[in-house]
N, C-alpha and C. Protein backbone atom coordinates (compact mmCIF):
# COMPACT_ATOMS: atom_id res chain seq x y z
N MET A 1 36.16 7.91 15.58
CA MET A 1 37.08 6.85 15.21
C MET A 1 37.64 7.14 13.82
N PRO A 2 38.88 7.48 13.70
CA PRO A 2 39.46 7.79 12.39
C PRO A 2 39.71 6.52 11.57
N LEU A 3 39.65 6.67 10.27
CA LEU A 3 40.04 5.59 9.38
C LEU A 3 41.54 5.41 9.48
N LEU A 4 42.01 4.19 9.42
CA LEU A 4 43.43 3.91 9.57
C LEU A 4 44.15 3.72 8.24
N ALA A 5 43.51 3.06 7.31
CA ALA A 5 44.14 2.75 6.02
C ALA A 5 43.09 2.15 5.11
N ILE A 6 43.46 1.98 3.86
CA ILE A 6 42.63 1.22 2.93
C ILE A 6 43.16 -0.20 2.93
N ASP A 7 42.30 -1.15 3.20
CA ASP A 7 42.72 -2.55 3.23
C ASP A 7 42.91 -3.09 1.81
N HIS A 8 41.97 -2.80 0.92
CA HIS A 8 42.08 -3.25 -0.46
C HIS A 8 41.18 -2.40 -1.36
N VAL A 9 41.43 -2.52 -2.64
CA VAL A 9 40.58 -1.90 -3.66
C VAL A 9 39.87 -3.02 -4.40
N GLN A 10 38.56 -2.89 -4.56
CA GLN A 10 37.77 -3.88 -5.30
C GLN A 10 37.44 -3.31 -6.67
N LEU A 11 37.77 -4.05 -7.71
CA LEU A 11 37.41 -3.70 -9.07
C LEU A 11 36.56 -4.83 -9.64
N ALA A 12 35.69 -4.49 -10.56
CA ALA A 12 34.83 -5.49 -11.18
C ALA A 12 35.46 -6.01 -12.46
N MET A 13 35.06 -7.22 -12.81
CA MET A 13 35.51 -7.85 -14.04
C MET A 13 34.40 -8.76 -14.56
N PRO A 14 34.43 -9.08 -15.85
CA PRO A 14 33.44 -10.01 -16.38
C PRO A 14 33.77 -11.45 -15.97
N ALA A 15 32.79 -12.30 -15.99
CA ALA A 15 32.96 -13.70 -15.63
C ALA A 15 33.91 -14.40 -16.60
N GLY A 16 34.69 -15.32 -16.06
CA GLY A 16 35.55 -16.16 -16.87
C GLY A 16 36.80 -15.51 -17.40
N GLN A 17 37.16 -14.35 -16.91
CA GLN A 17 38.32 -13.61 -17.43
C GLN A 17 39.50 -13.58 -16.46
N GLU A 18 39.59 -14.56 -15.59
CA GLU A 18 40.67 -14.59 -14.60
C GLU A 18 42.06 -14.64 -15.25
N ALA A 19 42.21 -15.35 -16.37
CA ALA A 19 43.50 -15.43 -17.04
C ALA A 19 43.95 -14.05 -17.52
N ALA A 20 43.03 -13.27 -18.06
CA ALA A 20 43.36 -11.91 -18.49
C ALA A 20 43.75 -11.04 -17.30
N ALA A 21 43.05 -11.21 -16.18
CA ALA A 21 43.40 -10.46 -14.97
C ALA A 21 44.80 -10.82 -14.51
N ARG A 22 45.14 -12.10 -14.53
CA ARG A 22 46.48 -12.53 -14.12
C ARG A 22 47.55 -11.97 -15.04
N ARG A 23 47.32 -11.98 -16.35
CA ARG A 23 48.31 -11.43 -17.28
C ARG A 23 48.59 -9.96 -16.99
N PHE A 24 47.55 -9.19 -16.66
CA PHE A 24 47.72 -7.75 -16.42
C PHE A 24 48.27 -7.48 -15.02
N TYR A 25 47.53 -7.90 -14.00
CA TYR A 25 47.88 -7.52 -12.63
C TYR A 25 49.13 -8.24 -12.13
N GLN A 26 49.30 -9.49 -12.49
CA GLN A 26 50.47 -10.24 -12.06
C GLN A 26 51.61 -10.07 -13.07
N GLY A 27 51.32 -10.34 -14.33
CA GLY A 27 52.36 -10.33 -15.34
C GLY A 27 52.92 -8.96 -15.66
N LEU A 28 52.07 -7.95 -15.74
CA LEU A 28 52.54 -6.61 -16.12
C LEU A 28 52.77 -5.69 -14.93
N LEU A 29 51.84 -5.69 -13.97
CA LEU A 29 52.01 -4.79 -12.81
C LEU A 29 52.86 -5.41 -11.71
N GLY A 30 53.08 -6.72 -11.76
CA GLY A 30 53.97 -7.36 -10.79
C GLY A 30 53.36 -7.69 -9.45
N LEU A 31 52.03 -7.71 -9.36
CA LEU A 31 51.38 -8.08 -8.11
C LEU A 31 51.29 -9.60 -8.03
N ALA A 32 51.49 -10.15 -6.86
CA ALA A 32 51.38 -11.60 -6.67
C ALA A 32 49.92 -11.97 -6.44
N GLU A 33 49.50 -13.07 -7.04
CA GLU A 33 48.14 -13.55 -6.77
C GLU A 33 48.12 -14.20 -5.40
N THR A 34 47.07 -13.93 -4.66
CA THR A 34 46.87 -14.53 -3.35
C THR A 34 45.57 -15.32 -3.38
N PRO A 35 45.53 -16.49 -2.76
CA PRO A 35 44.30 -17.29 -2.82
C PRO A 35 43.13 -16.59 -2.16
N LYS A 36 41.97 -16.72 -2.78
CA LYS A 36 40.74 -16.22 -2.17
C LYS A 36 40.30 -17.24 -1.12
N PRO A 37 39.64 -16.79 -0.07
CA PRO A 37 39.09 -17.75 0.89
C PRO A 37 38.14 -18.71 0.18
N PRO A 38 38.11 -19.98 0.59
CA PRO A 38 37.26 -20.97 -0.10
C PRO A 38 35.81 -20.54 -0.27
N ALA A 39 35.25 -19.87 0.70
CA ALA A 39 33.85 -19.45 0.60
C ALA A 39 33.64 -18.43 -0.51
N LEU A 40 34.67 -17.68 -0.87
CA LEU A 40 34.57 -16.66 -1.92
C LEU A 40 35.09 -17.13 -3.27
N ALA A 41 35.94 -18.15 -3.28
CA ALA A 41 36.57 -18.61 -4.52
C ALA A 41 35.55 -19.07 -5.55
N ALA A 42 34.46 -19.64 -5.11
CA ALA A 42 33.44 -20.15 -6.04
C ALA A 42 32.78 -19.03 -6.84
N ARG A 43 32.88 -17.79 -6.37
CA ARG A 43 32.28 -16.66 -7.06
C ARG A 43 33.08 -16.21 -8.28
N GLY A 44 34.29 -16.72 -8.43
CA GLY A 44 35.17 -16.28 -9.51
C GLY A 44 35.95 -15.04 -9.10
N GLY A 45 36.71 -14.52 -10.04
CA GLY A 45 37.56 -13.37 -9.75
C GLY A 45 38.89 -13.81 -9.17
N CYS A 46 39.72 -12.86 -8.81
CA CYS A 46 41.01 -13.17 -8.22
C CYS A 46 41.51 -11.98 -7.41
N TRP A 47 42.42 -12.28 -6.50
CA TRP A 47 43.00 -11.27 -5.61
C TRP A 47 44.50 -11.20 -5.86
N PHE A 48 45.03 -9.97 -5.76
CA PHE A 48 46.46 -9.74 -5.95
C PHE A 48 46.96 -8.82 -4.83
N GLU A 49 48.24 -8.99 -4.48
CA GLU A 49 48.82 -8.08 -3.49
C GLU A 49 50.34 -8.03 -3.63
N GLN A 50 50.88 -6.94 -3.19
CA GLN A 50 52.32 -6.71 -3.12
C GLN A 50 52.53 -5.72 -2.00
N GLY A 51 53.10 -6.15 -0.90
CA GLY A 51 53.25 -5.27 0.25
C GLY A 51 51.88 -4.84 0.74
N SER A 52 51.68 -3.54 0.87
CA SER A 52 50.39 -3.03 1.36
C SER A 52 49.38 -2.78 0.24
N VAL A 53 49.74 -3.05 -1.01
CA VAL A 53 48.83 -2.88 -2.14
C VAL A 53 48.03 -4.16 -2.33
N ARG A 54 46.72 -4.05 -2.20
CA ARG A 54 45.84 -5.21 -2.37
C ARG A 54 44.72 -4.84 -3.34
N VAL A 55 44.59 -5.65 -4.38
CA VAL A 55 43.57 -5.43 -5.40
C VAL A 55 42.73 -6.71 -5.51
N HIS A 56 41.44 -6.57 -5.32
CA HIS A 56 40.51 -7.69 -5.46
C HIS A 56 39.69 -7.47 -6.73
N LEU A 57 39.65 -8.44 -7.60
CA LEU A 57 38.80 -8.39 -8.78
C LEU A 57 37.65 -9.35 -8.58
N GLY A 58 36.45 -8.80 -8.60
CA GLY A 58 35.26 -9.61 -8.40
C GLY A 58 34.40 -9.63 -9.64
N VAL A 59 33.80 -10.77 -9.89
CA VAL A 59 32.94 -10.94 -11.07
C VAL A 59 31.64 -10.17 -10.84
N GLU A 60 31.28 -9.39 -11.84
CA GLU A 60 30.02 -8.64 -11.81
C GLU A 60 29.18 -9.09 -13.01
N ALA A 61 27.99 -9.59 -12.74
CA ALA A 61 27.14 -10.17 -13.80
C ALA A 61 26.89 -9.20 -14.94
N GLU A 62 26.49 -8.00 -14.64
CA GLU A 62 26.25 -6.99 -15.68
C GLU A 62 27.40 -6.00 -15.66
N PHE A 63 28.57 -6.50 -16.01
CA PHE A 63 29.81 -5.74 -15.89
C PHE A 63 29.82 -4.49 -16.76
N LYS A 64 30.25 -3.39 -16.15
CA LYS A 64 30.55 -2.14 -16.85
C LYS A 64 31.86 -1.64 -16.26
N PRO A 65 32.84 -1.31 -17.10
CA PRO A 65 34.13 -0.86 -16.56
C PRO A 65 34.02 0.49 -15.86
N ALA A 66 34.86 0.67 -14.87
CA ALA A 66 34.96 1.96 -14.17
C ALA A 66 35.90 2.84 -14.99
N ARG A 67 35.33 3.79 -15.70
CA ARG A 67 36.15 4.65 -16.57
C ARG A 67 36.55 5.96 -15.91
N LYS A 68 35.89 6.34 -14.84
CA LYS A 68 36.25 7.56 -14.11
C LYS A 68 36.80 7.21 -12.73
N ALA A 69 36.02 6.51 -11.93
CA ALA A 69 36.50 6.07 -10.62
C ALA A 69 37.67 5.11 -10.84
N HIS A 70 38.70 5.23 -10.01
CA HIS A 70 39.89 4.41 -10.24
C HIS A 70 40.80 4.38 -9.02
N PRO A 71 41.62 3.33 -8.91
CA PRO A 71 42.69 3.35 -7.94
C PRO A 71 43.90 4.07 -8.55
N ALA A 72 44.73 4.62 -7.71
CA ALA A 72 45.99 5.23 -8.15
C ALA A 72 47.12 4.52 -7.41
N PHE A 73 48.01 3.91 -8.17
CA PHE A 73 49.11 3.16 -7.60
C PHE A 73 50.39 3.96 -7.70
N LEU A 74 51.13 4.06 -6.60
CA LEU A 74 52.45 4.66 -6.61
C LEU A 74 53.45 3.65 -7.14
N VAL A 75 54.32 4.10 -8.03
CA VAL A 75 55.35 3.24 -8.59
C VAL A 75 56.69 3.93 -8.45
N ASP A 76 57.78 3.16 -8.55
CA ASP A 76 59.09 3.78 -8.40
C ASP A 76 59.80 4.04 -9.72
N ASP A 77 59.27 3.53 -10.83
CA ASP A 77 59.88 3.76 -12.14
C ASP A 77 58.77 3.79 -13.19
N LEU A 78 58.09 4.90 -13.26
CA LEU A 78 56.95 5.04 -14.17
C LEU A 78 57.35 4.85 -15.63
N ALA A 79 58.51 5.36 -16.02
CA ALA A 79 58.93 5.25 -17.42
C ALA A 79 59.09 3.80 -17.84
N ASN A 80 59.75 2.99 -17.03
CA ASN A 80 59.94 1.58 -17.39
C ASN A 80 58.63 0.81 -17.35
N LEU A 81 57.80 1.08 -16.36
CA LEU A 81 56.52 0.39 -16.28
C LEU A 81 55.65 0.75 -17.48
N THR A 82 55.61 2.02 -17.81
CA THR A 82 54.83 2.47 -18.96
C THR A 82 55.33 1.82 -20.25
N ARG A 83 56.64 1.74 -20.39
CA ARG A 83 57.22 1.10 -21.58
C ARG A 83 56.82 -0.38 -21.64
N ARG A 84 56.90 -1.08 -20.52
CA ARG A 84 56.52 -2.50 -20.48
C ARG A 84 55.04 -2.68 -20.84
N LEU A 85 54.20 -1.80 -20.31
CA LEU A 85 52.77 -1.87 -20.63
C LEU A 85 52.52 -1.62 -22.10
N GLN A 86 53.18 -0.60 -22.65
CA GLN A 86 52.99 -0.28 -24.07
C GLN A 86 53.48 -1.41 -24.97
N GLU A 87 54.59 -2.06 -24.60
CA GLU A 87 55.09 -3.20 -25.37
C GLU A 87 54.09 -4.36 -25.36
N ALA A 88 53.27 -4.42 -24.32
CA ALA A 88 52.24 -5.46 -24.22
C ALA A 88 50.92 -5.02 -24.85
N GLY A 89 50.91 -3.84 -25.47
CA GLY A 89 49.72 -3.36 -26.14
C GLY A 89 48.77 -2.55 -25.28
N VAL A 90 49.22 -2.14 -24.09
CA VAL A 90 48.39 -1.33 -23.18
C VAL A 90 48.74 0.14 -23.40
N ALA A 91 47.78 0.93 -23.81
CA ALA A 91 48.00 2.35 -24.05
C ALA A 91 48.13 3.10 -22.72
N ALA A 92 49.11 3.98 -22.65
CA ALA A 92 49.28 4.85 -21.48
C ALA A 92 48.93 6.27 -21.89
N ILE A 93 48.04 6.88 -21.13
CA ILE A 93 47.57 8.23 -21.44
C ILE A 93 48.10 9.18 -20.38
N GLU A 94 48.92 10.13 -20.79
CA GLU A 94 49.46 11.11 -19.86
C GLU A 94 48.36 12.10 -19.49
N ASP A 95 48.46 12.65 -18.28
CA ASP A 95 47.49 13.63 -17.82
C ASP A 95 48.25 14.83 -17.30
N GLU A 96 47.51 15.86 -16.96
CA GLU A 96 48.14 17.06 -16.41
C GLU A 96 48.96 16.71 -15.19
N ALA A 97 50.05 17.40 -15.04
CA ALA A 97 50.94 17.15 -13.91
C ALA A 97 50.26 17.56 -12.61
N LEU A 98 50.53 16.80 -11.59
CA LEU A 98 50.17 17.19 -10.23
C LEU A 98 51.46 17.57 -9.54
N PRO A 99 51.44 18.59 -8.69
CA PRO A 99 52.69 18.98 -8.02
C PRO A 99 53.33 17.78 -7.33
N GLY A 100 54.59 17.53 -7.68
CA GLY A 100 55.35 16.47 -7.04
C GLY A 100 55.18 15.09 -7.64
N TYR A 101 54.41 14.96 -8.73
CA TYR A 101 54.15 13.64 -9.32
C TYR A 101 54.24 13.67 -10.83
N GLU A 102 54.67 12.58 -11.39
CA GLU A 102 54.50 12.28 -12.81
C GLU A 102 53.45 11.17 -12.83
N ARG A 103 52.54 11.19 -13.82
CA ARG A 103 51.48 10.20 -13.77
C ARG A 103 50.92 9.93 -15.15
N CYS A 104 50.23 8.80 -15.25
CA CYS A 104 49.51 8.46 -16.47
C CYS A 104 48.36 7.52 -16.09
N TYR A 105 47.51 7.27 -17.06
CA TYR A 105 46.39 6.35 -16.89
C TYR A 105 46.54 5.22 -17.88
N VAL A 106 46.13 4.04 -17.46
CA VAL A 106 46.03 2.88 -18.33
C VAL A 106 44.68 2.23 -18.05
N ALA A 107 44.29 1.32 -18.89
CA ALA A 107 43.07 0.54 -18.65
C ALA A 107 43.48 -0.91 -18.47
N ASP A 108 42.87 -1.57 -17.50
CA ASP A 108 43.11 -3.01 -17.35
C ASP A 108 42.41 -3.73 -18.52
N PRO A 109 42.53 -5.04 -18.63
CA PRO A 109 41.94 -5.73 -19.80
C PRO A 109 40.43 -5.57 -19.92
N PHE A 110 39.79 -5.08 -18.87
CA PHE A 110 38.33 -4.97 -18.86
C PHE A 110 37.86 -3.54 -19.04
N GLY A 111 38.81 -2.60 -19.19
CA GLY A 111 38.47 -1.20 -19.38
C GLY A 111 38.42 -0.38 -18.12
N ASN A 112 38.75 -0.98 -16.96
CA ASN A 112 38.80 -0.22 -15.71
C ASN A 112 40.00 0.72 -15.74
N ARG A 113 39.78 1.96 -15.34
CA ARG A 113 40.83 2.97 -15.33
C ARG A 113 41.77 2.73 -14.15
N ILE A 114 43.08 2.80 -14.42
CA ILE A 114 44.12 2.64 -13.40
C ILE A 114 45.08 3.82 -13.55
N GLU A 115 45.30 4.54 -12.46
CA GLU A 115 46.28 5.63 -12.49
C GLU A 115 47.59 5.13 -11.92
N LEU A 116 48.68 5.47 -12.59
CA LEU A 116 50.03 5.14 -12.15
C LEU A 116 50.75 6.43 -11.85
N MET A 117 51.33 6.54 -10.66
CA MET A 117 51.96 7.79 -10.22
C MET A 117 53.36 7.52 -9.68
N GLN A 118 54.27 8.45 -9.98
CA GLN A 118 55.61 8.40 -9.41
C GLN A 118 55.92 9.72 -8.76
N ARG A 119 56.37 9.67 -7.52
CA ARG A 119 56.80 10.91 -6.84
C ARG A 119 58.07 11.41 -7.47
N LEU A 120 58.13 12.71 -7.66
CA LEU A 120 59.34 13.32 -8.24
C LEU A 120 60.33 13.70 -7.15
């Protein structure tokens, strides 16, 4: 049975930081917040999606940011997105080119690594 797709990416966050998650994932990356099911909402965290991109942020009691493991999001205008992030105080770190892509890394408000990629 082959895998069909990735349904969502789960990232960890510290408790009580939902507003910071909304500012980054909704305000800067442009993902819409989607309600968590009532049974899960009490745990904290928040969910975001845009088209087939789904990111779930869940509260982790002994939170440690993912500095190596990361999601990679395809974007259609890396230069403008990077500029918007930098204007908001988010550092963008360029990495070696991959054939056919321009890319950089940023950290979400909790230090989780996020790769942003644009097809050339």
